[in-house]
């Protein structure tokens, strides 16, 4: 007997609690598809739309879209690292979901950055305009001993040194230590010249997160901060979102201790995957080597596509030179 598949597309039909509950079902999802990220984007003045996809009455996918109006009749729509497939087999409906996005967002230029490494021929009808984002994913479902043994030998030795340094690691929820961390993270970003979220966006995202979904750890030596990290949870995953280290913190290997303690806390709370927040081997090679030392899996995502039908012509370019890049950057400003 032939099986009839009925897809239903429900726009802006569920609230924050349902969205969060459904994200928990996904086998990994990106921060950019979390409700809290959408709230932070909206705080920057952009419109946010959310789509629930159901197959025969069962929720199978979520898509969060950010929109920016450029002129009276022209706007940009961006799907960042979505859809989130709640059922892995539902990915076969990718073309149907993209068609629904085009229908609902007609008149908008639709930019789509899928959360996978697959630049397969089935996407050849869409024009790739931006090369893929590179990051590292760390599987936290392994036992703590296996996670530690998976560290690069030099990285593990630096961790042992940090553990013996007498540093105090403090979890903070606000106040002057959080401000110190965010300000120093921005100073380092500006010095190196790599793209990253503005201090305002980091704060907006933290305010949008549900209780317990942002982990902020600061390392102190004699009550003075020397390093800090911010990790944001989303569904059953988390992302290392921001961090900083002083010269003294670097000498003490404070960041090794901070991220290791973050891994332990996340794993014990049920988080299954940590995204180490991207790597840039050109402008931040040292940071990239540090993240690679944690023993995760490097990956380059498929890239950003201009979904057909598009307006005008575009050619693929790398990173910040892409015509899509200014819009991507503006969302976190």
mmCIF file of C-alpha atoms in Angstrom:
data_model
loop_
_atom_site.group_PDB
_atom_site.id
_atom_site.type_symbol
_atom_site.label_atom_id
_atom_site.label_comp_id
_atom_site.label_asym_id
_atom_site.label_seq_id
_atom_site.Cartn_x
_atom_site.Cartn_y
_atom_site.Cartn_z
ATOM 1 C CA UNK A 1 0.000 0.000 0.000
ATOM 2 C CA UNK A 2 1.317 3.426 -0.934
ATOM 3 C CA UNK A 3 2.297 5.607 2.031
ATOM 4 C CA UNK A 4 0.975 9.153 1.773
ATOM 5 C CA UNK A 5 3.320 11.797 3.190
ATOM 6 C CA UNK A 6 1.626 15.006 4.249
ATOM 7 C CA UNK A 7 3.870 17.956 5.110
ATOM 8 C CA UNK A 8 2.444 20.892 7.024
ATOM 9 C CA UNK A 9 4.256 24.203 7.414
ATOM 10 C CA UNK A 10 3.306 26.247 10.479
ATOM 11 C CA UNK A 11 4.713 29.759 10.619
ATOM 12 C CA UNK A 12 5.147 31.532 13.974
ATOM 13 C CA UNK A 13 2.797 28.988 15.521
ATOM 14 C CA UNK A 14 4.741 27.808 18.586
ATOM 15 C CA UNK A 15 6.104 29.578 21.633
ATOM 16 C CA UNK A 16 9.481 29.581 23.310
ATOM 17 C CA UNK A 17 8.858 26.573 25.573
ATOM 18 C CA UNK A 18 7.710 24.345 22.714
ATOM 19 C CA UNK A 19 10.646 25.473 20.561
ATOM 20 C CA UNK A 20 13.120 24.678 23.337
ATOM 21 C CA UNK A 21 11.516 21.295 24.001
ATOM 22 C CA UNK A 22 11.673 20.335 20.328
ATOM 23 C CA UNK A 23 15.314 21.432 19.999
ATOM 24 C CA UNK A 24 16.198 18.945 22.732
ATOM 25 C CA UNK A 25 15.123 16.156 20.372
ATOM 26 C CA UNK A 26 17.609 17.098 17.667
ATOM 27 C CA UNK A 27 20.845 15.176 17.261
ATOM 28 C CA UNK A 28 22.842 18.352 17.603
ATOM 29 C CA UNK A 29 21.749 21.848 16.598
ATOM 30 C CA UNK A 30 23.410 25.215 16.196
ATOM 31 C CA UNK A 31 23.202 28.202 18.506
ATOM 32 C CA UNK A 32 21.858 30.272 15.605
ATOM 33 C CA UNK A 33 18.636 28.228 15.606
ATOM 34 C CA UNK A 34 17.971 28.702 19.336
ATOM 35 C CA UNK A 35 15.003 30.886 20.318
ATOM 36 C CA UNK A 36 17.296 33.004 22.496
ATOM 37 C CA UNK A 37 19.550 33.766 19.522
ATOM 38 C CA UNK A 38 16.506 34.947 17.595
ATOM 39 C CA UNK A 39 15.542 37.207 20.491
ATOM 40 C CA UNK A 40 19.028 38.713 20.519
ATOM 41 C CA UNK A 41 18.870 39.280 16.747
ATOM 42 C CA UNK A 42 15.469 40.953 17.165
ATOM 43 C CA UNK A 43 16.998 43.240 19.801
ATOM 44 C CA UNK A 44 19.328 44.515 17.041
ATOM 45 C CA UNK A 45 16.275 45.688 15.076
ATOM 46 C CA UNK A 46 15.816 42.720 12.725
ATOM 47 C CA UNK A 47 12.631 40.739 12.153
ATOM 48 C CA UNK A 48 12.695 37.051 13.121
ATOM 49 C CA UNK A 49 10.352 34.387 11.712
ATOM 50 C CA UNK A 50 10.068 30.782 12.894
ATOM 51 C CA UNK A 51 8.805 27.749 10.996
ATOM 52 C CA UNK A 52 7.678 24.383 12.368
ATOM 53 C CA UNK A 53 7.541 21.543 9.830
ATOM 54 C CA UNK A 54 5.282 18.562 10.543
ATOM 55 C CA UNK A 55 5.101 15.262 8.668
ATOM 56 C CA UNK A 56 1.826 13.408 9.145
ATOM 57 C CA UNK A 57 1.269 15.362 12.357
ATOM 58 C CA UNK A 58 4.755 14.812 13.809
ATOM 59 C CA UNK A 59 7.213 17.697 14.268
ATOM 60 C CA UNK A 60 10.243 16.945 12.070
ATOM 61 C CA UNK A 61 12.061 20.265 11.548
ATOM 62 C CA UNK A 62 12.513 23.799 12.864
ATOM 63 C CA UNK A 63 13.740 26.825 10.913
ATOM 64 C CA UNK A 64 14.549 30.262 12.351
ATOM 65 C CA UNK A 65 14.903 33.080 9.806
ATOM 66 C CA UNK A 66 16.357 36.573 10.292
ATOM 67 C CA UNK A 67 15.151 39.343 7.975
ATOM 68 C CA UNK A 68 16.590 42.748 7.225
ATOM 69 C CA UNK A 69 14.794 45.287 5.070
ATOM 70 C CA UNK A 70 17.082 47.064 2.613
ATOM 71 C CA UNK A 71 14.550 49.175 0.718
ATOM 72 C CA UNK A 72 10.810 49.592 0.377
ATOM 73 C CA UNK A 73 10.420 46.413 -1.679
ATOM 74 C CA UNK A 74 13.635 44.536 -0.995
ATOM 75 C CA UNK A 75 14.765 42.582 2.028
ATOM 76 C CA UNK A 76 17.308 39.917 2.890
ATOM 77 C CA UNK A 77 16.321 36.703 4.653
ATOM 78 C CA UNK A 78 18.950 34.515 6.278
ATOM 79 C CA UNK A 79 18.659 30.942 7.512
ATOM 80 C CA UNK A 80 21.759 30.334 9.618
ATOM 81 C CA UNK A 81 22.749 26.693 10.153
ATOM 82 C CA UNK A 82 19.263 25.337 9.656
ATOM 83 C CA UNK A 83 16.876 23.659 9.251
ATOM 84 C CA UNK A 84 17.195 21.692 12.470
ATOM 85 C CA UNK A 85 16.089 18.159 11.607
ATOM 86 C CA UNK A 86 14.295 16.675 14.618
ATOM 87 C CA UNK A 87 14.091 13.355 12.783
ATOM 88 C CA UNK A 88 17.207 12.555 10.762
ATOM 89 C CA UNK A 89 15.269 10.964 7.901
ATOM 90 C CA UNK A 90 13.290 14.192 7.465
ATOM 91 C CA UNK A 91 16.304 15.773 5.749
ATOM 92 C CA UNK A 92 14.976 14.218 2.539
ATOM 93 C CA UNK A 93 12.393 17.035 2.594
ATOM 94 C CA UNK A 94 15.086 19.723 2.261
ATOM 95 C CA UNK A 95 13.852 20.852 -1.160
ATOM 96 C CA UNK A 96 10.251 21.073 0.094
ATOM 97 C CA UNK A 97 11.285 23.189 3.072
ATOM 98 C CA UNK A 98 13.313 25.532 0.859
ATOM 99 C CA UNK A 99 10.341 25.863 -1.491
ATOM 100 C CA UNK A 100 8.150 26.830 1.465
ATOM 101 C CA UNK A 101 10.694 29.417 2.583
ATOM 102 C CA UNK A 102 10.709 30.902 -0.926
ATOM 103 C CA UNK A 103 6.909 30.976 -0.980
ATOM 104 C CA UNK A 104 6.474 32.589 2.425
ATOM 105 C CA UNK A 105 9.372 35.010 1.997
ATOM 106 C CA UNK A 106 8.670 35.899 -1.621
ATOM 107 C CA UNK A 107 10.232 39.195 -2.553
ATOM 108 C CA UNK A 108 13.183 38.600 -0.222
ATOM 109 C CA UNK A 109 16.660 37.540 -1.252
ATOM 110 C CA UNK A 110 17.058 34.249 0.626
ATOM 111 C CA UNK A 111 20.488 33.277 1.940
ATOM 112 C CA UNK A 112 20.796 29.789 3.381
ATOM 113 C CA UNK A 113 23.680 28.306 5.382
ATOM 114 C CA UNK A 114 22.917 24.611 6.050
ATOM 115 C CA UNK A 115 24.358 23.036 9.183
ATOM 116 C CA UNK A 116 26.196 20.236 7.397
ATOM 117 C CA UNK A 117 29.223 19.617 5.223
ATOM 118 C CA UNK A 118 27.253 18.357 2.236
ATOM 119 C CA UNK A 119 27.694 20.478 -0.887
ATOM 120 C CA UNK A 120 26.077 17.754 -2.984
ATOM 121 C CA UNK A 121 24.781 17.999 -6.525
ATOM 122 C CA UNK A 122 21.214 18.248 -5.276
ATOM 123 C CA UNK A 123 22.025 21.818 -4.211
ATOM 124 C CA UNK A 124 23.356 22.775 -7.627
ATOM 125 C CA UNK A 125 20.190 24.729 -8.436
ATOM 126 C CA UNK A 126 21.221 27.236 -5.753
ATOM 127 C CA UNK A 127 24.226 29.515 -6.131
ATOM 128 C CA UNK A 128 26.877 29.224 -3.445
ATOM 129 C CA UNK A 129 28.059 32.739 -2.584
ATOM 130 C CA UNK A 130 30.141 32.139 0.527
ATOM 131 C CA UNK A 131 32.574 29.410 1.489
ATOM 132 C CA UNK A 132 31.863 27.286 4.537
ATOM 133 C CA UNK A 133 32.359 28.181 8.178
ATOM 134 C CA UNK A 134 35.057 26.063 9.860
ATOM 135 C CA UNK A 135 34.676 24.821 13.399
ATOM 136 C CA UNK A 136 35.424 21.901 15.728
ATOM 137 C CA UNK A 137 32.836 19.748 17.443
ATOM 138 C CA UNK A 138 33.639 17.862 20.625
ATOM 139 C CA UNK A 139 31.554 14.789 21.528
ATOM 140 C CA UNK A 140 30.751 15.044 25.258
ATOM 141 C CA UNK A 141 28.879 11.743 25.459
ATOM 142 C CA UNK A 142 32.132 9.900 26.182
ATOM 143 C CA UNK A 143 33.190 9.172 29.790
ATOM 144 C CA UNK A 144 35.331 11.903 31.431
ATOM 145 C CA UNK A 145 38.422 9.668 31.330
ATOM 146 C CA UNK A 146 37.976 9.158 27.588
ATOM 147 C CA UNK A 147 37.548 12.896 27.031
ATOM 148 C CA UNK A 148 40.754 13.599 28.937
ATOM 149 C CA UNK A 149 42.741 10.901 27.157
ATOM 150 C CA UNK A 150 41.485 12.344 23.854
ATOM 151 C CA UNK A 151 43.280 15.630 24.524
ATOM 152 C CA UNK A 152 46.480 16.301 22.619
ATOM 153 C CA UNK A 153 49.441 15.329 24.814
ATOM 154 C CA UNK A 154 50.838 18.866 25.015
ATOM 155 C CA UNK A 155 47.359 20.263 25.709
ATOM 156 C CA UNK A 156 46.900 17.749 28.534
ATOM 157 C CA UNK A 157 50.283 18.665 30.040
ATOM 158 C CA UNK A 158 49.314 22.338 30.025
ATOM 159 C CA UNK A 159 46.059 21.410 31.769
ATOM 160 C CA UNK A 160 47.996 19.597 34.501
ATOM 161 C CA UNK A 161 50.130 22.715 34.986
ATOM 162 C CA UNK A 162 47.029 24.895 35.247
ATOM 163 C CA UNK A 163 45.412 22.533 37.746
ATOM 164 C CA UNK A 164 48.485 22.874 39.974
ATOM 165 C CA UNK A 165 48.668 26.676 39.674
ATOM 166 C CA UNK A 166 46.252 27.490 42.476
ATOM 167 C CA UNK A 167 43.877 29.382 40.193
ATOM 168 C CA UNK A 168 40.346 29.935 41.458
ATOM 169 C CA UNK A 169 37.645 29.139 38.890
ATOM 170 C CA UNK A 170 34.451 31.037 39.609
ATOM 171 C CA UNK A 171 31.065 30.700 37.893
ATOM 172 C CA UNK A 172 29.487 34.140 37.525
ATOM 173 C CA UNK A 173 26.046 35.294 36.465
ATOM 174 C CA UNK A 174 26.722 38.996 36.038
ATOM 175 C CA UNK A 175 28.494 41.891 37.693
ATOM 176 C CA UNK A 176 31.941 43.332 37.136
ATOM 177 C CA UNK A 177 33.624 40.027 36.240
ATOM 178 C CA UNK A 178 31.232 39.436 33.352
ATOM 179 C CA UNK A 179 31.761 43.003 32.110
ATOM 180 C CA UNK A 180 35.520 42.508 32.389
ATOM 181 C CA UNK A 181 35.325 39.320 30.305
ATOM 182 C CA UNK A 182 33.165 40.838 27.565
ATOM 183 C CA UNK A 183 35.287 43.992 27.314
ATOM 184 C CA UNK A 184 38.558 42.043 27.111
ATOM 185 C CA UNK A 185 37.097 39.666 24.534
ATOM 186 C CA UNK A 186 36.189 42.656 22.348
ATOM 187 C CA UNK A 187 39.635 44.223 22.768
ATOM 188 C CA UNK A 188 41.295 41.014 21.583
ATOM 189 C CA UNK A 189 38.876 40.633 18.661
ATOM 190 C CA UNK A 190 39.593 44.194 17.533
ATOM 191 C CA UNK A 191 43.359 43.693 17.892
ATOM 192 C CA UNK A 192 43.434 40.494 15.836
ATOM 193 C CA UNK A 193 40.842 41.714 13.339
ATOM 194 C CA UNK A 194 38.616 38.659 13.115
ATOM 195 C CA UNK A 195 34.831 38.820 12.898
ATOM 196 C CA UNK A 196 32.871 38.209 16.057
ATOM 197 C CA UNK A 197 29.861 39.350 18.064
ATOM 198 C CA UNK A 198 29.774 42.854 19.504
ATOM 199 C CA UNK A 199 29.729 43.362 23.298
ATOM 200 C CA UNK A 200 26.079 44.446 23.019
ATOM 201 C CA UNK A 201 25.120 41.244 21.221
ATOM 202 C CA UNK A 202 26.995 39.066 23.727
ATOM 203 C CA UNK A 203 25.020 40.733 26.513
ATOM 204 C CA UNK A 204 21.697 40.562 24.638
ATOM 205 C CA UNK A 205 22.180 36.852 24.011
ATOM 206 C CA UNK A 206 22.938 36.244 27.671
ATOM 207 C CA UNK A 207 19.802 38.098 28.725
ATOM 208 C CA UNK A 208 17.744 36.079 26.231
ATOM 209 C CA UNK A 209 19.032 32.710 27.439
ATOM 210 C CA UNK A 210 16.810 30.666 29.788
ATOM 211 C CA UNK A 211 18.126 30.173 33.336
ATOM 212 C CA UNK A 212 21.044 27.759 33.359
ATOM 213 C CA UNK A 213 21.713 28.005 29.624
ATOM 214 C CA UNK A 214 24.719 30.342 29.821
ATOM 215 C CA UNK A 215 27.885 29.197 31.578
ATOM 216 C CA UNK A 216 30.374 31.943 32.462
ATOM 217 C CA UNK A 217 33.623 30.889 34.121
ATOM 218 C CA UNK A 218 36.369 33.283 35.223
ATOM 219 C CA UNK A 219 39.862 32.312 36.415
ATOM 220 C CA UNK A 220 41.266 34.426 39.249
ATOM 221 C CA UNK A 221 44.742 34.666 40.721
ATOM 222 C CA UNK A 222 44.792 36.337 44.124
ATOM 223 C CA UNK A 223 41.253 37.577 43.416
ATOM 224 C CA UNK A 224 42.273 39.247 40.146
ATOM 225 C CA UNK A 225 40.735 37.964 36.880
ATOM 226 C CA UNK A 226 43.212 36.562 34.378
ATOM 227 C CA UNK A 227 40.948 34.695 31.911
ATOM 228 C CA UNK A 228 37.310 33.875 31.218
ATOM 229 C CA UNK A 229 34.980 31.923 28.926
ATOM 230 C CA UNK A 230 31.309 32.153 27.929
ATOM 231 C CA UNK A 231 29.521 28.993 26.784
ATOM 232 C CA UNK A 232 25.893 29.068 25.593
ATOM 233 C CA UNK A 233 23.618 26.022 25.606
ATOM 234 C CA UNK A 234 21.066 25.297 22.869
ATOM 235 C CA UNK A 235 19.042 22.123 22.794
ATOM 236 C CA UNK A 236 21.287 19.206 23.776
ATOM 237 C CA UNK A 237 24.399 21.050 22.538
ATOM 238 C CA UNK A 238 26.486 24.079 23.524
ATOM 239 C CA UNK A 239 28.792 26.617 21.868
ATOM 240 C CA UNK A 240 31.963 28.237 23.187
ATOM 241 C CA UNK A 241 30.882 31.779 22.378
ATOM 242 C CA UNK A 242 33.464 34.191 23.795
ATOM 243 C CA UNK A 243 36.590 34.265 25.904
ATOM 244 C CA UNK A 244 39.687 36.203 26.873
ATOM 245 C CA UNK A 245 43.084 35.670 28.472
ATOM 246 C CA UNK A 246 45.584 38.144 29.893
ATOM 247 C CA UNK A 247 49.334 37.669 29.568
ATOM 248 C CA UNK A 248 49.370 36.345 33.126
ATOM 249 C CA UNK A 249 46.492 34.009 32.360
ATOM 250 C CA UNK A 250 48.348 32.735 29.309
ATOM 251 C CA UNK A 251 51.442 32.011 31.398
ATOM 252 C CA UNK A 252 49.317 30.060 33.882
ATOM 253 C CA UNK A 253 47.485 28.175 31.085
ATOM 254 C CA UNK A 254 44.239 29.441 32.592
ATOM 255 C CA UNK A 255 42.240 28.866 29.403
ATOM 256 C CA UNK A 256 43.090 25.171 29.439
ATOM 257 C CA UNK A 257 41.630 24.867 32.920
ATOM 258 C CA UNK A 258 38.579 26.987 32.109
ATOM 259 C CA UNK A 259 37.565 25.024 29.035
ATOM 260 C CA UNK A 260 38.249 21.679 30.678
ATOM 261 C CA UNK A 261 36.037 22.605 33.630
ATOM 262 C CA UNK A 262 33.391 23.826 31.178
ATOM 263 C CA UNK A 263 33.540 20.441 29.418
ATOM 264 C CA UNK A 264 33.112 18.618 32.734
ATOM 265 C CA UNK A 265 30.158 20.774 33.794
ATOM 266 C CA UNK A 266 28.429 20.528 30.430
ATOM 267 C CA UNK A 267 28.869 16.759 30.169
ATOM 268 C CA UNK A 268 27.567 16.183 33.698
ATOM 269 C CA UNK A 269 24.458 18.262 32.912
ATOM 270 C CA UNK A 270 23.581 16.172 29.852
ATOM 271 C CA UNK A 271 25.037 18.275 27.024
ATOM 272 C CA UNK A 272 26.121 15.903 24.255
ATOM 273 C CA UNK A 273 28.139 18.159 21.928
ATOM 274 C CA UNK A 274 30.296 21.272 22.288
ATOM 275 C CA UNK A 275 30.920 23.495 19.263
ATOM 276 C CA UNK A 276 34.234 25.236 19.903
ATOM 277 C CA UNK A 277 33.037 28.384 18.195
ATOM 278 C CA UNK A 278 34.842 28.421 14.877
ATOM 279 C CA UNK A 279 38.481 28.464 13.796
ATOM 280 C CA UNK A 280 40.348 30.992 11.669
ATOM 281 C CA UNK A 281 43.764 29.665 10.690
ATOM 282 C CA UNK A 282 44.696 32.965 8.995
ATOM 283 C CA UNK A 283 43.935 35.628 11.601
ATOM 284 C CA UNK A 284 43.885 33.508 14.766
ATOM 285 C CA UNK A 285 46.154 30.544 14.091
ATOM 286 C CA UNK A 286 47.149 30.215 17.742
ATOM 287 C CA UNK A 287 43.527 30.006 18.845
ATOM 288 C CA UNK A 288 42.861 27.424 16.129
ATOM 289 C CA UNK A 289 45.761 25.253 17.343
ATOM 290 C CA UNK A 290 44.506 25.559 20.917
ATOM 291 C CA UNK A 291 41.019 24.375 19.952
ATOM 292 C CA UNK A 292 42.370 21.537 17.808
ATOM 293 C CA UNK A 293 44.266 20.310 20.862
ATOM 294 C CA UNK A 294 41.002 19.440 22.599
ATOM 295 C CA UNK A 295 40.593 16.392 20.380
ATOM 296 C CA UNK A 296 37.365 17.302 18.629
ATOM 297 C CA UNK A 297 36.355 16.767 15.017
ATOM 298 C CA UNK A 298 37.247 19.612 12.597
ATOM 299 C CA UNK A 299 34.634 20.365 9.979
ATOM 300 C CA UNK A 300 33.897 22.893 7.263
ATOM 301 C CA UNK A 301 30.231 23.587 6.634
ATOM 302 C CA UNK A 302 28.787 23.563 3.132
ATOM 303 C CA UNK A 303 28.702 27.347 2.784
ATOM 304 C CA UNK A 304 26.048 30.003 2.155
ATOM 305 C CA UNK A 305 23.675 29.649 -0.788
ATOM 306 C CA UNK A 306 21.557 32.140 -2.660
ATOM 307 C CA UNK A 307 18.341 30.143 -2.924
ATOM 308 C CA UNK A 308 16.761 30.088 -6.379
ATOM 309 C CA UNK A 309 15.040 32.001 -7.786
ATOM 310 C CA UNK A 310 17.481 34.767 -6.934
ATOM 311 C CA UNK A 311 17.805 38.362 -8.040
ATOM 312 C CA UNK A 312 20.774 39.264 -10.228
ATOM 313 C CA UNK A 313 24.006 37.337 -10.510
ATOM 314 C CA UNK A 314 26.520 36.435 -7.846
ATOM 315 C CA UNK A 315 29.708 34.416 -7.825
ATOM 316 C CA UNK A 316 31.202 32.431 -5.004
ATOM 317 C CA UNK A 317 33.722 34.283 -2.902
ATOM 318 C CA UNK A 318 35.575 33.489 0.269
ATOM 319 C CA UNK A 319 34.551 34.569 3.736
ATOM 320 C CA UNK A 320 34.176 38.305 4.372
ATOM 321 C CA UNK A 321 34.479 39.175 0.663
ATOM 322 C CA UNK A 322 31.129 37.549 -0.068
ATOM 323 C CA UNK A 323 28.129 39.810 -0.736
ATOM 324 C CA UNK A 324 26.373 37.855 2.009
ATOM 325 C CA UNK A 325 29.016 38.672 4.616
ATOM 326 C CA UNK A 326 27.884 42.197 5.615
ATOM 327 C CA UNK A 327 24.414 40.921 6.498
ATOM 328 C CA UNK A 328 25.785 37.973 8.469
ATOM 329 C CA UNK A 329 28.074 40.291 10.395
ATOM 330 C CA UNK A 330 25.348 42.866 11.070
ATOM 331 C CA UNK A 331 23.163 40.375 12.925
ATOM 332 C CA UNK A 332 25.604 40.193 15.851
ATOM 333 C CA UNK A 333 26.408 43.892 16.036
#
